[in-house]
Amino acid sequence: MANIVQFDNVGLRYGTGAETLSDLSFSLMRGQFYFLTGPSGAGKTSLLKLLYLSQRPSRGQIRMFGEDLVTARRDRLPAFRRRIGVVFQDFQLVPHLSAFDNVALPLRVSGVDEREIAAPVREMLAWVGLEDRASARPATLSGGEQQRVAIARAVIGRPDLLVADEPTGNVDPEMAQRLLHLFDGLNRLGTTVVVATHDLHLLSRIGTAQMMRLDRGRLSDPTGALRYPPRPEDRSNAMKGSS
């Protein structure tokens, strides 16, 4: 399984302050699912910004899709970005576009024929439960609805890399499970998925996922298998076994 992303001794500093991210060295494998966890202020959003090319590192090397991003010409970056789907924490929907047109945007930017856009967009809106809100603009949508539009937009083009920042933060548990199932399905088609989350209940939903944990800007568990708190019955059985 090939690397799709490689970080080597990467650091990120905003202005003249202390480093927000320090000494990050890890690989993301093609077709793997990752959860990114850690306390508030650990640097999760900053790491995601490096992954979706909103920031360049202050030091170190990042290779993505086989190319060195640090030395890549700026005119190469749009081609990289078209291979990345992003679910932003603040949604970043285009305010004057309808939900339909926001979801269709990645397909149009990629040059997909207009006649081939309507069906997949409507299918995606139906999957996230918004088929009856296709013509609505973001200002008329609730926070949860905006989040679902943002997720539909991120996955519509079947990106090589999907980066999601707290994608279930504004939806109910049933919809959170449905959205995670969507991410899992995309992952099974070969997309590398990185989901930043505080929701520990999500971590047990994808059995093959890897967990990456950030703590004060450093990666404390970059490659270990997914670990999550044991269920009460597991703890009970463990106590019986030790008695």
PDB file of C-alpha atoms in Angstrom:
ATOM      1  CA  MET A   1       0.000   0.000   0.000  1.00  0.00           C
ATOM      2  CA  ALA A   2       1.591   3.269  -1.164  1.00  0.00           C
ATOM      3  CA  ASN A   3       1.966   6.494   0.777  1.00  0.00           C
ATOM      4  CA  ILE A   4      -0.327   9.279  -0.356  1.00  0.00           C
ATOM      5  CA  VAL A   5       1.146  11.785   2.145  1.00  0.00           C
ATOM      6  CA  GLN A   6       4.553  11.860   3.856  1.00  0.00           C
ATOM      7  CA  PHE A   7       5.540  14.367   6.581  1.00  0.00           C
ATOM      8  CA  ASP A   8       9.220  14.568   7.594  1.00  0.00           C
ATOM      9  CA  ASN A   9      10.149  16.706  10.642  1.00  0.00           C
ATOM     10  CA  VAL A  10       7.442  19.230   9.829  1.00  0.00           C
ATOM     11  CA  GLY A  11       6.932  22.303  11.988  1.00  0.00           C
ATOM     12  CA  LEU A  12       4.389  25.129  11.718  1.00  0.00           C
ATOM     13  CA  ARG A  13       4.709  28.539  13.312  1.00  0.00           C
ATOM     14  CA  TYR A  14       2.327  31.483  13.027  1.00  0.00           C
ATOM     15  CA  GLY A  15       4.228  34.769  13.125  1.00  0.00           C
ATOM     16  CA  THR A  16       7.020  34.958  15.683  1.00  0.00           C
ATOM     17  CA  GLY A  17       5.390  32.875  18.414  1.00  0.00           C
ATOM     18  CA  ALA A  18       6.105  29.338  19.525  1.00  0.00           C
ATOM     19  CA  GLU A  19       5.567  26.493  17.078  1.00  0.00           C
ATOM     20  CA  THR A  20       1.971  25.325  16.814  1.00  0.00           C
ATOM     21  CA  LEU A  21       3.121  21.993  15.360  1.00  0.00           C
ATOM     22  CA  SER A  22       6.537  20.459  16.019  1.00  0.00           C
ATOM     23  CA  ASP A  23       8.571  17.578  14.582  1.00  0.00           C
ATOM     24  CA  LEU A  24       5.724  15.819  12.784  1.00  0.00           C
ATOM     25  CA  SER A  25       6.875  12.717  10.906  1.00  0.00           C
ATOM     26  CA  PHE A  26       4.253  10.278   9.643  1.00  0.00           C
ATOM     27  CA  SER A  27       2.760   8.700   6.529  1.00  0.00           C
ATOM     28  CA  LEU A  28      -0.826   8.417   5.350  1.00  0.00           C
ATOM     29  CA  MET A  29      -1.421   5.289   3.305  1.00  0.00           C
ATOM     30  CA  ARG A  30      -3.590   5.200   0.212  1.00  0.00           C
ATOM     31  CA  GLY A  31      -7.042   3.829   1.019  1.00  0.00           C
ATOM     32  CA  GLN A  32      -6.646   4.000   4.821  1.00  0.00           C
ATOM     33  CA  PHE A  33      -9.037   5.632   7.318  1.00  0.00           C
ATOM     34  CA  TYR A  34      -7.607   7.822  10.105  1.00  0.00           C
ATOM     35  CA  PHE A  35      -9.110   9.519  13.136  1.00  0.00           C
ATOM     36  CA  LEU A  36      -7.219  12.579  14.403  1.00  0.00           C
ATOM     37  CA  THR A  37      -7.856  13.207  18.094  1.00  0.00           C
ATOM     38  CA  GLY A  38      -6.492  15.365  20.875  1.00  0.00           C
ATOM     39  CA  PRO A  39      -7.565  18.085  23.318  1.00  0.00           C
ATOM     40  CA  SER A  40      -8.686  21.540  22.223  1.00  0.00           C
ATOM     41  CA  GLY A  41      -5.690  23.627  21.224  1.00  0.00           C
ATOM     42  CA  ALA A  42      -3.577  20.580  20.364  1.00  0.00           C
ATOM     43  CA  GLY A  43      -3.159  21.705  16.750  1.00  0.00           C
ATOM     44  CA  LYS A  44      -5.636  19.444  14.924  1.00  0.00           C
ATOM     45  CA  THR A  45      -7.029  22.181  12.681  1.00  0.00           C
ATOM     46  CA  SER A  46      -3.506  23.418  11.907  1.00  0.00           C
ATOM     47  CA  LEU A  47      -2.474  19.913  10.843  1.00  0.00           C
ATOM     48  CA  LEU A  48      -5.538  19.637   8.635  1.00  0.00           C
ATOM     49  CA  LYS A  49      -4.656  22.986   7.018  1.00  0.00           C
ATOM     50  CA  LEU A  50      -1.296  21.527   6.033  1.00  0.00           C
ATOM     51  CA  LEU A  51      -3.077  18.499   4.572  1.00  0.00           C
ATOM     52  CA  TYR A  52      -5.485  20.522   2.449  1.00  0.00           C
ATOM     53  CA  LEU A  53      -2.759  23.001   1.440  1.00  0.00           C
ATOM     54  CA  SER A  54      -4.149  26.084   3.157  1.00  0.00           C
ATOM     55  CA  GLN A  55      -0.811  26.501   4.968  1.00  0.00           C
ATOM     56  CA  ARG A  56       2.786  25.763   4.093  1.00  0.00           C
ATOM     57  CA  PRO A  57       5.052  24.391   6.824  1.00  0.00           C
ATOM     58  CA  SER A  58       7.625  26.612   8.511  1.00  0.00           C
ATOM     59  CA  ARG A  59      10.142  23.781   8.238  1.00  0.00           C
ATOM     60  CA  GLY A  60      10.421  20.168   7.162  1.00  0.00           C
ATOM     61  CA  GLN A  61       9.200  18.360   4.064  1.00  0.00           C
ATOM     62  CA  ILE A  62       5.733  17.316   2.916  1.00  0.00           C
ATOM     63  CA  ARG A  63       5.277  14.963  -0.023  1.00  0.00           C
ATOM     64  CA  MET A  64       1.797  14.452  -1.442  1.00  0.00           C
ATOM     65  CA  PHE A  65       0.774  12.384  -4.455  1.00  0.00           C
ATOM     66  CA  GLY A  66       4.467  11.689  -5.027  1.00  0.00           C
ATOM     67  CA  GLU A  67       5.596  15.330  -5.197  1.00  0.00           C
ATOM     68  CA  ASP A  68       7.430  17.637  -2.781  1.00  0.00           C
ATOM     69  CA  LEU A  69       4.936  20.342  -1.816  1.00  0.00           C
ATOM     70  CA  VAL A  70       7.501  22.588  -0.148  1.00  0.00           C
ATOM     71  CA  THR A  71       9.405  23.124  -3.389  1.00  0.00           C
ATOM     72  CA  ALA A  72       6.427  22.829  -5.762  1.00  0.00           C
ATOM     73  CA  ARG A  73       5.578  25.896  -7.826  1.00  0.00           C
ATOM     74  CA  ARG A  74       2.469  27.734  -6.674  1.00  0.00           C
ATOM     75  CA  ASP A  75       0.792  27.180 -10.033  1.00  0.00           C
ATOM     76  CA  ARG A  76       0.865  23.420  -9.288  1.00  0.00           C
ATOM     77  CA  LEU A  77      -1.183  23.745  -6.096  1.00  0.00           C
ATOM     78  CA  PRO A  78      -4.647  24.018  -7.724  1.00  0.00           C
ATOM     79  CA  ALA A  79      -4.117  20.618  -9.369  1.00  0.00           C
ATOM     80  CA  PHE A  80      -3.288  19.099  -5.967  1.00  0.00           C
ATOM     81  CA  ARG A  81      -6.282  20.765  -4.316  1.00  0.00           C
ATOM     82  CA  ARG A  82      -8.682  19.310  -6.874  1.00  0.00           C
ATOM     83  CA  ARG A  83      -7.699  15.861  -5.585  1.00  0.00           C
ATOM     84  CA  ILE A  84      -8.587  16.787  -1.981  1.00  0.00           C
ATOM     85  CA  GLY A  85     -12.075  17.009  -0.462  1.00  0.00           C
ATOM     86  CA  VAL A  86     -12.394  19.226   2.612  1.00  0.00           C
ATOM     87  CA  VAL A  87     -15.121  19.476   5.263  1.00  0.00           C
ATOM     88  CA  PHE A  88     -14.414  22.750   7.058  1.00  0.00           C
ATOM     89  CA  GLN A  89     -15.456  23.292  10.666  1.00  0.00           C
ATOM     90  CA  ASP A  90     -17.113  26.576   9.620  1.00  0.00           C
ATOM     91  CA  PHE A  91     -18.540  24.998   6.432  1.00  0.00           C
ATOM     92  CA  GLN A  92     -17.296  27.728   4.012  1.00  0.00           C
ATOM     93  CA  LEU A  93     -20.275  27.435   1.697  1.00  0.00           C
ATOM     94  CA  VAL A  94     -20.622  30.008  -1.095  1.00  0.00           C
ATOM     95  CA  PRO A  95     -23.419  32.242   0.267  1.00  0.00           C
ATOM     96  CA  HIS A  96     -25.012  33.253  -3.050  1.00  0.00           C
ATOM     97  CA  LEU A  97     -25.208  29.670  -4.349  1.00  0.00           C
ATOM     98  CA  SER A  98     -27.979  27.182  -3.586  1.00  0.00           C
ATOM     99  CA  ALA A  99     -27.290  23.921  -1.773  1.00  0.00           C
ATOM    100  CA  PHE A 100     -27.395  22.182  -5.173  1.00  0.00           C
ATOM    101  CA  ASP A 101     -24.860  24.554  -6.716  1.00  0.00           C
ATOM    102  CA  ASN A 102     -22.551  24.390  -3.688  1.00  0.00           C
ATOM    103  CA  VAL A 103     -22.435  20.603  -3.985  1.00  0.00           C
ATOM    104  CA  ALA A 104     -21.996  20.799  -7.765  1.00  0.00           C
ATOM    105  CA  LEU A 105     -19.092  23.250  -7.496  1.00  0.00           C
ATOM    106  CA  PRO A 106     -16.214  20.682  -7.406  1.00  0.00           C
ATOM    107  CA  LEU A 107     -17.620  18.915 -10.471  1.00  0.00           C
ATOM    108  CA  ARG A 108     -17.899  22.163 -12.412  1.00  0.00           C
ATOM    109  CA  VAL A 109     -14.396  23.254 -11.430  1.00  0.00           C
ATOM    110  CA  SER A 110     -13.121  19.877 -12.672  1.00  0.00           C
ATOM    111  CA  GLY A 111     -14.811  20.388 -16.039  1.00  0.00           C
ATOM    112  CA  VAL A 112     -17.532  17.738 -15.745  1.00  0.00           C
ATOM    113  CA  ASP A 113     -20.173  18.099 -18.467  1.00  0.00           C
ATOM    114  CA  GLU A 114     -23.215  19.945 -17.114  1.00  0.00           C
ATOM    115  CA  ARG A 115     -25.484  17.130 -18.324  1.00  0.00           C
ATOM    116  CA  GLU A 116     -23.648  14.721 -16.015  1.00  0.00           C
ATOM    117  CA  ILE A 117     -23.878  16.859 -12.878  1.00  0.00           C
ATOM    118  CA  ALA A 118     -27.552  16.904 -11.850  1.00  0.00           C
ATOM    119  CA  ALA A 119     -27.994  13.180 -11.117  1.00  0.00           C
ATOM    120  CA  PRO A 120     -24.999  12.680  -8.773  1.00  0.00           C
ATOM    121  CA  VAL A 121     -25.663  15.977  -6.980  1.00  0.00           C
ATOM    122  CA  ARG A 122     -29.297  15.098  -6.309  1.00  0.00           C
ATOM    123  CA  GLU A 123     -28.270  11.606  -5.203  1.00  0.00           C
ATOM    124  CA  MET A 124     -25.743  13.075  -2.770  1.00  0.00           C
ATOM    125  CA  LEU A 125     -28.251  15.599  -1.394  1.00  0.00           C
ATOM    126  CA  ALA A 126     -30.726  12.751  -0.875  1.00  0.00           C
ATOM    127  CA  TRP A 127     -28.079  10.722   0.951  1.00  0.00           C
ATOM    128  CA  VAL A 128     -27.517  13.535   3.466  1.00  0.00           C
ATOM    129  CA  GLY A 129     -31.272  14.097   3.818  1.00  0.00           C
ATOM    130  CA  LEU A 130     -31.491  17.412   1.977  1.00  0.00           C
ATOM    131  CA  GLU A 131     -33.184  16.533  -1.307  1.00  0.00           C
ATOM    132  CA  ASP A 132     -36.015  18.954  -0.478  1.00  0.00           C
ATOM    133  CA  ARG A 133     -33.556  21.788   0.283  1.00  0.00           C
ATOM    134  CA  ALA A 134     -31.658  21.723  -3.005  1.00  0.00           C
ATOM    135  CA  SER A 135     -32.674  25.270  -3.962  1.00  0.00           C
ATOM    136  CA  ALA A 136     -32.064  26.781  -0.503  1.00  0.00           C
ATOM    137  CA  ARG A 137     -29.193  29.189   0.071  1.00  0.00           C
ATOM    138  CA  PRO A 138     -26.874  28.720   3.078  1.00  0.00           C
ATOM    139  CA  ALA A 139     -28.380  31.615   5.072  1.00  0.00           C
ATOM    140  CA  THR A 140     -31.735  29.802   5.167  1.00  0.00           C
ATOM    141  CA  LEU A 141     -30.231  26.499   6.340  1.00  0.00           C
ATOM    142  CA  SER A 142     -29.620  25.434   9.931  1.00  0.00           C
ATOM    143  CA  GLY A 143     -26.086  24.752  11.136  1.00  0.00           C
ATOM    144  CA  GLY A 144     -26.621  21.013  10.792  1.00  0.00           C
ATOM    145  CA  GLU A 145     -28.003  21.398   7.277  1.00  0.00           C
ATOM    146  CA  GLN A 146     -25.068  23.575   6.249  1.00  0.00           C
ATOM    147  CA  GLN A 147     -22.697  20.947   7.596  1.00  0.00           C
ATOM    148  CA  ARG A 148     -24.384  18.248   5.523  1.00  0.00           C
ATOM    149  CA  VAL A 149     -24.134  20.394   2.380  1.00  0.00           C
ATOM    150  CA  ALA A 150     -20.429  20.900   3.126  1.00  0.00           C
ATOM    151  CA  ILE A 151     -19.928  17.149   3.490  1.00  0.00           C
ATOM    152  CA  ALA A 152     -21.803  16.413   0.261  1.00  0.00           C
ATOM    153  CA  ARG A 153     -19.635  18.970  -1.552  1.00  0.00           C
ATOM    154  CA  ALA A 154     -16.447  17.412  -0.150  1.00  0.00           C
ATOM    155  CA  VAL A 155     -17.227  13.866  -1.279  1.00  0.00           C
ATOM    156  CA  ILE A 156     -19.101  14.441  -4.572  1.00  0.00           C
ATOM    157  CA  GLY A 157     -15.938  14.191  -6.683  1.00  0.00           C
ATOM    158  CA  ARG A 158     -14.595  11.027  -4.990  1.00  0.00           C
ATOM    159  CA  PRO A 159     -11.342  12.731  -3.966  1.00  0.00           C
ATOM    160  CA  ASP A 160      -8.068  10.898  -3.430  1.00  0.00           C
ATOM    161  CA  LEU A 161      -7.832  12.470   0.043  1.00  0.00           C
ATOM    162  CA  LEU A 162     -10.760  13.535   2.253  1.00  0.00           C
ATOM    163  CA  VAL A 163     -10.019  15.811   5.220  1.00  0.00           C
ATOM    164  CA  ALA A 164     -12.869  16.506   7.669  1.00  0.00           C
ATOM    165  CA  ASP A 165     -12.708  18.847  10.675  1.00  0.00           C
ATOM    166  CA  GLU A 166     -15.323  17.821  13.294  1.00  0.00           C
ATOM    167  CA  PRO A 167     -17.783  16.744  10.565  1.00  0.00           C
ATOM    168  CA  THR A 168     -20.457  15.479  12.976  1.00  0.00           C
ATOM    169  CA  GLY A 169     -20.346  18.376  15.420  1.00  0.00           C
ATOM    170  CA  ASN A 170     -23.703  19.889  14.417  1.00  0.00           C
ATOM    171  CA  VAL A 171     -25.811  16.831  13.610  1.00  0.00           C
ATOM    172  CA  ASP A 172     -27.808  14.352  15.686  1.00  0.00           C
ATOM    173  CA  PRO A 173     -26.402  10.877  16.473  1.00  0.00           C
ATOM    174  CA  GLU A 174     -28.438   9.161  13.747  1.00  0.00           C
ATOM    175  CA  MET A 175     -27.182  11.535  11.054  1.00  0.00           C
ATOM    176  CA  ALA A 176     -23.636  11.322  12.473  1.00  0.00           C
ATOM    177  CA  GLN A 177     -23.745   7.559  11.959  1.00  0.00           C
ATOM    178  CA  ARG A 178     -25.111   8.005   8.436  1.00  0.00           C
ATOM    179  CA  LEU A 179     -22.365  10.479   7.526  1.00  0.00           C
ATOM    180  CA  LEU A 180     -19.682   8.214   8.949  1.00  0.00           C
ATOM    181  CA  HIS A 181     -21.106   5.401   6.817  1.00  0.00           C
ATOM    182  CA  LEU A 182     -20.721   7.704   3.799  1.00  0.00           C
ATOM    183  CA  PHE A 183     -17.058   8.331   4.680  1.00  0.00           C
ATOM    184  CA  ASP A 184     -16.506   4.609   5.175  1.00  0.00           C
ATOM    185  CA  GLY A 185     -18.052   3.839   1.788  1.00  0.00           C
ATOM    186  CA  LEU A 186     -15.825   6.410   0.107  1.00  0.00           C
ATOM    187  CA  ASN A 187     -12.824   4.925   1.897  1.00  0.00           C
ATOM    188  CA  ARG A 188     -13.706   1.450   0.598  1.00  0.00           C
ATOM    189  CA  LEU A 189     -13.557   2.901  -2.921  1.00  0.00           C
ATOM    190  CA  GLY A 190      -9.935   3.896  -2.283  1.00  0.00           C
ATOM    191  CA  THR A 191     -10.087   7.392  -0.787  1.00  0.00           C
ATOM    192  CA  THR A 192      -7.756   8.139   2.125  1.00  0.00           C
ATOM    193  CA  VAL A 193      -9.908   9.660   4.890  1.00  0.00           C
ATOM    194  CA  VAL A 194      -8.742  11.825   7.819  1.00  0.00           C
ATOM    195  CA  VAL A 195     -11.425  12.813  10.352  1.00  0.00           C
ATOM    196  CA  ALA A 196     -10.602  15.149  13.240  1.00  0.00           C
ATOM    197  CA  THR A 197     -13.028  14.582  16.094  1.00  0.00           C
ATOM    198  CA  HIS A 198     -13.662  14.978  19.822  1.00  0.00           C
ATOM    199  CA  ASP A 199     -16.420  12.341  19.693  1.00  0.00           C
ATOM    200  CA  LEU A 200     -14.971   9.180  21.201  1.00  0.00           C
ATOM    201  CA  HIS A 201     -18.097   7.230  20.249  1.00  0.00           C
ATOM    202  CA  LEU A 202     -17.153   7.569  16.583  1.00  0.00           C
ATOM    203  CA  LEU A 203     -13.805   5.892  17.091  1.00  0.00           C
ATOM    204  CA  SER A 204     -15.294   2.425  17.464  1.00  0.00           C
ATOM    205  CA  ARG A 205     -17.407   2.674  14.303  1.00  0.00           C
ATOM    206  CA  ILE A 206     -14.639   2.030  11.761  1.00  0.00           C
ATOM    207  CA  GLY A 207     -12.915  -1.157  12.844  1.00  0.00           C
ATOM    208  CA  THR A 208      -9.957  -0.825  10.478  1.00  0.00           C
ATOM    209  CA  ALA A 209      -9.236   2.836  11.264  1.00  0.00           C
ATOM    210  CA  GLN A 210      -5.938   4.120  12.602  1.00  0.00           C
ATOM    211  CA  MET A 211      -5.789   6.731  15.353  1.00  0.00           C
ATOM    212  CA  MET A 212      -3.465   9.735  15.326  1.00  0.00           C
ATOM    213  CA  ARG A 213      -3.335  11.755  18.531  1.00  0.00           C
ATOM    214  CA  LEU A 214      -1.995  15.294  18.789  1.00  0.00           C
ATOM    215  CA  ASP A 215      -0.886  16.703  22.128  1.00  0.00           C
ATOM    216  CA  ARG A 216       0.569  20.222  22.342  1.00  0.00           C
ATOM    217  CA  GLY A 217       1.487  20.189  18.684  1.00  0.00           C
ATOM    218  CA  ARG A 218       3.210  16.813  18.679  1.00  0.00           C
ATOM    219  CA  LEU A 219       1.956  13.505  17.360  1.00  0.00           C
ATOM    220  CA  SER A 220       1.913  11.019  20.215  1.00  0.00           C
ATOM    221  CA  ASP A 221       0.373   8.046  18.394  1.00  0.00           C
ATOM    222  CA  PRO A 222       1.069   8.399  14.677  1.00  0.00           C
ATOM    223  CA  THR A 223       0.830   4.788  13.529  1.00  0.00           C
ATOM    224  CA  GLY A 224      -0.807   2.678  16.236  1.00  0.00           C
ATOM    225  CA  ALA A 225      -3.969   0.675  15.624  1.00  0.00           C
ATOM    226  CA  LEU A 226      -7.247   2.258  16.679  1.00  0.00           C
ATOM    227  CA  ARG A 227      -7.747   2.272  20.415  1.00  0.00           C
ATOM    228  CA  TYR A 228     -10.822   3.466  22.275  1.00  0.00           C
ATOM    229  CA  PRO A 229     -12.130   3.177  25.862  1.00  0.00           C
ATOM    230  CA  PRO A 230     -13.256  -0.373  26.686  1.00  0.00           C
ATOM    231  CA  ARG A 231     -16.962  -0.999  27.041  1.00  0.00           C
ATOM    232  CA  PRO A 232     -18.320  -1.546  30.596  1.00  0.00           C
ATOM    233  CA  GLU A 233     -18.823  -5.263  29.921  1.00  0.00           C
ATOM    234  CA  ASP A 234     -15.198  -5.552  28.768  1.00  0.00           C
ATOM    235  CA  ARG A 235     -13.978  -3.964  32.001  1.00  0.00           C
ATOM    236  CA  SER A 236     -16.247  -6.272  33.986  1.00  0.00           C
ATOM    237  CA  ASN A 237     -14.906  -9.372  32.224  1.00  0.00           C
ATOM    238  CA  ALA A 238     -11.333  -8.206  32.752  1.00  0.00           C
ATOM    239  CA  MET A 239     -11.957  -7.820  36.492  1.00  0.00           C
ATOM    240  CA  LYS A 240     -13.471 -11.297  36.671  1.00  0.00           C
ATOM    241  CA  GLY A 241     -10.459 -12.732  34.884  1.00  0.00           C
ATOM    242  CA  SER A 242      -8.065 -11.194  37.386  1.00  0.00           C
ATOM    243  CA  SER A 243      -9.960 -12.336  40.450  1.00  0.00           C
TER     244      SER A 243
END
